[in-house]
């Protein structure tokens, strides 16, 4: 029986694209810096690692910065994603929406702000593939029977995705009503089933409200906004957090052997989204700061200043596939291993499960009825 499961065709990655400034670890694929003797992720020794020569100026010890080997750019006309890939790649299928409406754009036309930070892959490709297979087998009784028949060995790809990271100072003027609880004792009468009455007491909470206003300020950072139209923010949040202390200064050799997407969401658009989130956080922090037992009608006017932004490339494994003409996507955080995605569900198998459950309930009800009347 033929399968309806179709995995998108992703472009091959040239394994010899490593720039002279560095290369991925042969054991796990994590980018290794030129002066590292051991891989920071798996501890494997790096053959041919280079160390500075004593007595030479630092400028002479530095290796020349390589050119970015990923110089061919493809842009999806359906979702807007733009991916840099191997220059020898002639055609491309969008890994985000499985669209073939993809056009090539020149490197100059695709010019973007240079990334400032990067986090390397710590999950090797074979580990990512094993994780996907385990994920696909979970609750497999509810999955279509032909879901496992497609070959997926070469379909899962690691991609450096762009994220905007912002830090800023929030200054707010707020006003609210603060409630302070106090308690009083009241008496009440209870009548039982025989008509007898008794007097009882109970403690009743009352709240006294006071108007209050003030100022609050806090510095916010660490919120990542997806710079990819192919990966909306709600989906990007599903595989977060990333461990940001692992950020390193961007160098082109980090991308050797991997795909990298150019950002398609501009800084200003990402900043507006980030400020909405920081506004919500500021509201929560003001509420936690307020005195009293409770509060109501909190209103805050917040102004942001000292805004700083960084463009980061973060590691994500992506696998998009179609089943019965519907697009599904698997995502794996290439640093922490956190998984997110959607899988097809067999309506027929779920219907059988529901019917069996209803049948069991009916049988139990009939048995209980017979026992009660015997």
XYZ file of C-alpha atoms in Angstrom:
374
model
C 0.000 0.000 0.000
C 1.448 3.356 -0.983
C 1.942 6.015 1.649
C 0.395 9.488 1.605
C 3.209 10.781 3.798
C 5.509 13.115 1.862
C 8.567 14.762 3.341
C 9.880 17.915 1.770
C 13.060 17.827 -0.264
C 15.730 19.811 1.518
C 18.937 20.897 -0.243
C 22.070 18.823 0.285
C 24.697 20.347 2.513
C 28.281 20.273 1.302
C 30.336 18.608 4.047
C 33.506 20.308 2.771
C 32.254 23.854 3.174
C 34.240 24.454 6.390
C 35.896 27.829 6.413
C 39.624 28.006 7.270
C 38.852 29.811 10.528
C 37.192 26.790 12.156
C 35.011 23.742 11.644
C 32.277 21.645 13.302
C 33.301 18.935 15.752
C 33.686 15.601 13.951
C 32.007 13.766 16.856
C 28.909 15.863 17.564
C 28.802 18.715 15.021
C 29.191 21.559 17.527
C 31.108 24.552 16.090
C 34.656 24.583 17.458
C 36.620 27.810 17.665
C 40.150 27.975 16.213
C 41.934 27.927 19.573
C 39.856 25.160 21.160
C 41.795 21.952 21.791
C 38.658 20.104 22.929
C 35.021 20.314 21.804
C 33.029 22.385 24.358
C 29.997 20.085 23.984
C 31.299 16.495 23.967
C 34.929 16.950 25.075
C 36.406 15.259 22.005
C 39.942 16.298 21.104
C 40.095 18.584 18.080
C 42.753 17.429 15.615
C 45.004 20.173 14.311
C 43.804 22.782 16.832
C 45.901 25.918 16.736
C 47.307 27.866 19.639
C 48.818 31.365 19.628
C 52.550 31.647 19.221
C 54.174 33.278 22.205
C 55.780 36.612 21.505
C 53.803 37.433 18.377
C 51.293 40.289 18.282
C 47.697 39.221 18.709
C 46.882 40.444 15.201
C 49.422 37.993 13.730
C 48.075 35.114 15.780
C 44.541 35.626 14.447
C 43.458 33.689 11.428
C 41.938 35.691 8.581
C 38.160 35.909 8.708
C 36.644 33.596 6.164
C 33.991 34.561 3.726
C 30.586 33.188 4.430
C 30.394 29.975 2.344
C 26.591 30.144 2.314
C 26.294 32.727 -0.417
C 23.295 31.609 -2.472
C 19.952 32.953 -1.248
C 16.487 31.552 -1.889
C 13.311 33.412 -0.964
C 9.913 31.738 -0.554
C 7.132 33.724 -2.207
C 4.542 31.904 -0.099
C 5.730 32.479 3.505
C 8.565 34.974 2.975
C 11.364 32.828 4.445
C 14.828 33.485 3.025
C 17.543 30.858 3.393
C 21.242 31.011 2.567
C 22.641 27.738 1.315
C 25.386 26.034 -0.657
C 26.297 28.023 -3.814
C 26.044 24.823 -5.878
C 22.369 24.412 -4.964
C 20.220 24.914 -8.086
C 16.704 24.432 -6.726
C 15.061 24.604 -3.367
C 11.873 23.649 -1.512
C 10.913 25.847 1.436
C 11.478 23.897 4.685
C 8.843 25.978 6.505
C 5.774 25.672 4.279
C 6.797 22.982 1.739
C 6.237 25.453 -1.093
C 8.015 25.209 -4.455
C 7.338 28.874 -5.214
C 10.903 29.807 -4.380
C 13.043 32.304 -6.284
C 16.737 32.983 -6.104
C 17.925 36.446 -5.089
C 21.410 37.837 -5.349
C 23.618 38.139 -2.284
C 23.624 41.931 -2.671
C 19.829 42.020 -2.909
C 19.573 39.739 0.113
C 21.923 41.923 2.147
C 21.026 42.002 5.817
C 22.536 43.140 9.060
C 25.393 40.870 10.067
C 24.535 38.515 12.968
C 26.207 39.463 16.219
C 25.939 36.262 18.264
C 25.488 32.546 17.630
C 24.849 29.398 19.641
C 26.284 26.240 18.136
C 24.509 22.929 17.681
C 25.077 20.591 20.623
C 22.625 17.960 19.342
C 24.281 15.885 16.620
C 22.256 15.029 13.478
C 22.015 11.332 14.365
C 20.725 12.244 17.843
C 18.153 14.571 16.285
C 16.978 11.835 13.928
C 16.643 9.352 16.806
C 14.665 11.938 18.778
C 12.307 12.468 15.838
C 11.682 8.746 15.459
C 10.887 8.381 19.172
C 8.573 11.383 18.986
C 6.798 9.950 15.936
C 6.229 6.615 17.723
C 4.599 8.232 20.774
C 0.853 7.441 20.977
C 1.239 5.704 17.643
C -2.016 3.754 18.076
C -3.829 7.034 17.322
C -1.668 7.702 14.245
C -2.504 6.599 10.684
C -1.200 3.111 9.943
C 0.891 4.217 6.954
C 2.623 7.093 8.748
C 5.795 5.099 9.368
C 6.311 3.924 5.783
C 8.091 6.988 4.381
C 11.872 7.247 4.297
C 13.032 10.128 6.482
C 16.766 9.481 6.872
C 17.885 12.489 4.799
C 14.994 14.875 5.427
C 15.772 16.325 8.860
C 17.969 19.430 8.550
C 19.687 21.654 11.033
C 19.145 25.351 10.365
C 20.503 28.438 12.091
C 17.400 30.594 12.591
C 17.529 34.357 13.239
C 16.247 35.724 16.533
C 16.196 39.293 17.809
C 17.235 39.793 21.416
C 16.431 43.105 23.117
C 17.288 44.736 26.422
C 15.707 47.980 27.618
C 14.731 50.059 30.623
C 11.024 50.315 31.465
C 9.812 53.306 33.485
C 6.175 53.350 34.545
C 3.719 55.627 36.297
C 0.886 53.652 37.811
C -2.306 54.096 39.793
C -4.501 51.538 41.471
C -6.807 50.821 44.392
C -5.233 48.925 47.274
C -7.400 46.667 49.406
C -6.727 45.836 53.049
C -8.708 42.998 54.622
C -10.287 43.147 58.064
C -12.639 40.725 59.753
C -15.799 40.956 61.814
C -17.829 38.364 63.677
C -21.528 37.992 62.929
C -24.269 35.781 64.340
C -26.832 33.840 62.349
C -29.655 31.379 63.027
C -29.792 27.791 61.756
C -32.967 25.667 61.656
C -32.615 21.897 61.444
C -35.002 19.363 59.857
C -37.074 19.077 63.048
C -37.661 22.819 63.272
C -35.189 23.408 66.076
C -33.202 26.645 65.855
C -29.710 27.496 67.074
C -27.578 30.613 67.001
C -24.074 30.391 65.553
C -21.226 32.800 64.792
C -18.937 33.140 61.823
C -15.973 35.246 60.700
C -16.683 37.532 57.743
C -13.971 39.182 55.638
C -14.374 42.823 54.681
C -12.061 44.900 52.444
C -11.268 48.574 52.782
C -10.072 50.243 49.585
C -7.530 53.074 49.258
C -6.343 54.913 46.135
C -2.602 54.715 45.507
C -0.235 55.879 42.758
C 3.489 55.737 42.193
C 6.401 54.974 39.885
C 8.197 51.764 38.988
C 11.228 50.976 36.848
C 13.009 47.793 35.830
C 15.563 46.661 33.248
C 14.384 43.820 30.998
C 16.324 41.437 28.779
C 16.441 37.840 27.578
C 13.249 37.726 25.487
C 13.839 36.281 22.006
C 11.689 37.300 19.035
C 11.726 35.115 15.934
C 13.183 36.920 12.931
C 11.687 34.335 10.557
C 8.340 34.606 8.838
C 8.546 30.853 8.302
C 8.633 30.259 12.073
C 6.034 32.515 13.768
C 6.637 33.639 17.330
C 4.039 31.300 18.834
C 5.841 28.294 17.338
C 9.290 29.627 18.225
C 8.203 29.836 21.880
C 7.395 26.113 21.847
C 11.085 25.138 21.637
C 12.396 27.808 23.988
C 14.230 28.558 26.183
C 17.744 28.651 24.780
C 20.646 28.839 27.216
C 21.785 32.363 26.367
C 25.032 32.283 28.431
C 26.344 30.004 25.651
C 26.175 32.838 23.085
C 29.407 33.450 21.199
C 30.465 36.237 18.887
C 29.417 35.407 15.365
C 32.019 34.211 12.893
C 31.173 32.797 9.452
C 32.845 29.468 10.148
C 30.111 28.621 12.673
C 27.769 28.095 9.701
C 30.025 25.663 7.868
C 28.042 22.525 7.065
C 24.680 24.020 8.122
C 21.874 25.982 6.531
C 21.201 29.508 7.754
C 18.077 31.630 7.305
C 18.272 35.354 6.725
C 15.948 37.364 8.928
C 12.696 38.340 7.217
C 11.180 40.230 10.166
C 12.780 43.656 10.543
C 14.190 44.921 13.819
C 11.420 47.517 14.336
C 8.662 44.926 13.931
C 10.422 42.578 16.353
C 10.973 45.467 18.792
C 7.249 46.249 18.879
C 6.472 42.606 19.660
C 9.140 42.502 22.378
C 7.862 45.685 24.009
C 4.372 44.199 24.183
C 5.819 41.275 26.146
C 7.905 43.536 28.405
C 4.765 45.645 28.975
C 2.962 42.525 30.258
C 5.938 41.654 32.460
C 6.060 45.199 33.815
C 2.336 45.028 34.661
C 2.906 41.790 36.593
C 5.925 43.213 38.412
C 4.023 46.347 39.444
C 1.181 44.182 40.749
C 3.672 42.136 42.800
C 5.207 45.384 44.107
C 1.927 46.844 45.395
C 1.297 46.851 49.158
C -1.883 45.662 50.837
C -3.737 42.393 50.638
C -5.223 42.838 47.171
C -5.667 45.434 44.439
C -7.954 46.385 41.591
C -8.102 48.739 38.578
C -4.342 48.787 38.059
C -3.361 51.106 35.194
C 0.219 51.782 34.146
C 1.791 54.010 31.505
C 5.200 52.638 30.522
C 7.975 54.280 28.522
C 10.970 52.312 27.237
C 14.483 53.726 26.872
C 18.096 52.580 26.535
C 17.022 50.018 23.940
C 19.744 47.629 22.770
C 19.310 44.859 20.237
C 21.319 41.839 19.105
C 20.753 39.632 16.075
C 21.403 36.019 17.070
C 21.547 32.806 15.070
C 20.177 29.897 17.085
C 20.236 26.161 16.242
C 16.987 24.429 15.288
C 16.280 21.143 13.521
C 13.287 21.347 11.169
C 11.344 18.630 9.407
C 8.245 19.604 7.426
C 6.117 16.931 5.818
C 2.729 16.506 4.194
C 0.162 13.836 4.962
C -3.026 13.777 2.890
C -2.210 17.271 1.574
C -1.891 18.781 5.058
C 1.381 20.299 6.290
C 2.911 19.102 9.553
C 6.121 20.279 11.189
C 8.606 18.867 13.675
C 10.922 21.228 15.589
C 13.880 20.375 17.802
C 15.959 22.843 19.790
C 19.486 22.120 18.584
C 20.996 23.225 21.885
C 18.705 21.811 24.598
C 16.875 19.033 22.733
C 13.395 20.393 23.486
C 10.829 19.014 21.021
C 7.650 20.495 19.531
C 5.512 19.566 16.588
C 2.224 18.258 15.259
C 1.333 14.784 14.031
C -1.571 13.417 11.989
C -4.373 11.713 13.904
C -6.387 8.803 12.565
C -10.070 9.706 12.918
C -10.983 6.070 12.303
C -8.819 4.790 15.166
C -10.056 7.475 17.539
C -13.632 6.551 16.607
C -12.910 2.916 17.441
C -11.434 3.927 20.817
C -14.481 6.057 21.634
C -16.847 3.255 20.606
C -14.968 0.744 22.779
C -15.077 3.123 25.755
C -18.822 3.657 25.338
C -19.354 -0.092 25.047
C -17.436 -0.757 28.262
C -19.484 1.873 30.105
C -22.750 0.333 28.818
C -21.684 -3.166 29.853
C -20.785 -1.957 33.359
C -24.149 -0.143 33.630
C -26.069 -3.256 32.536
C -24.197 -5.489 34.971
C -24.840 -3.085 37.867
C -28.542 -2.899 36.917
C -28.869 -6.705 36.843
C -27.098 -7.060 40.169
C -29.331 -4.453 41.805
C -32.478 -6.271 40.638
C -31.375 -9.797 41.387
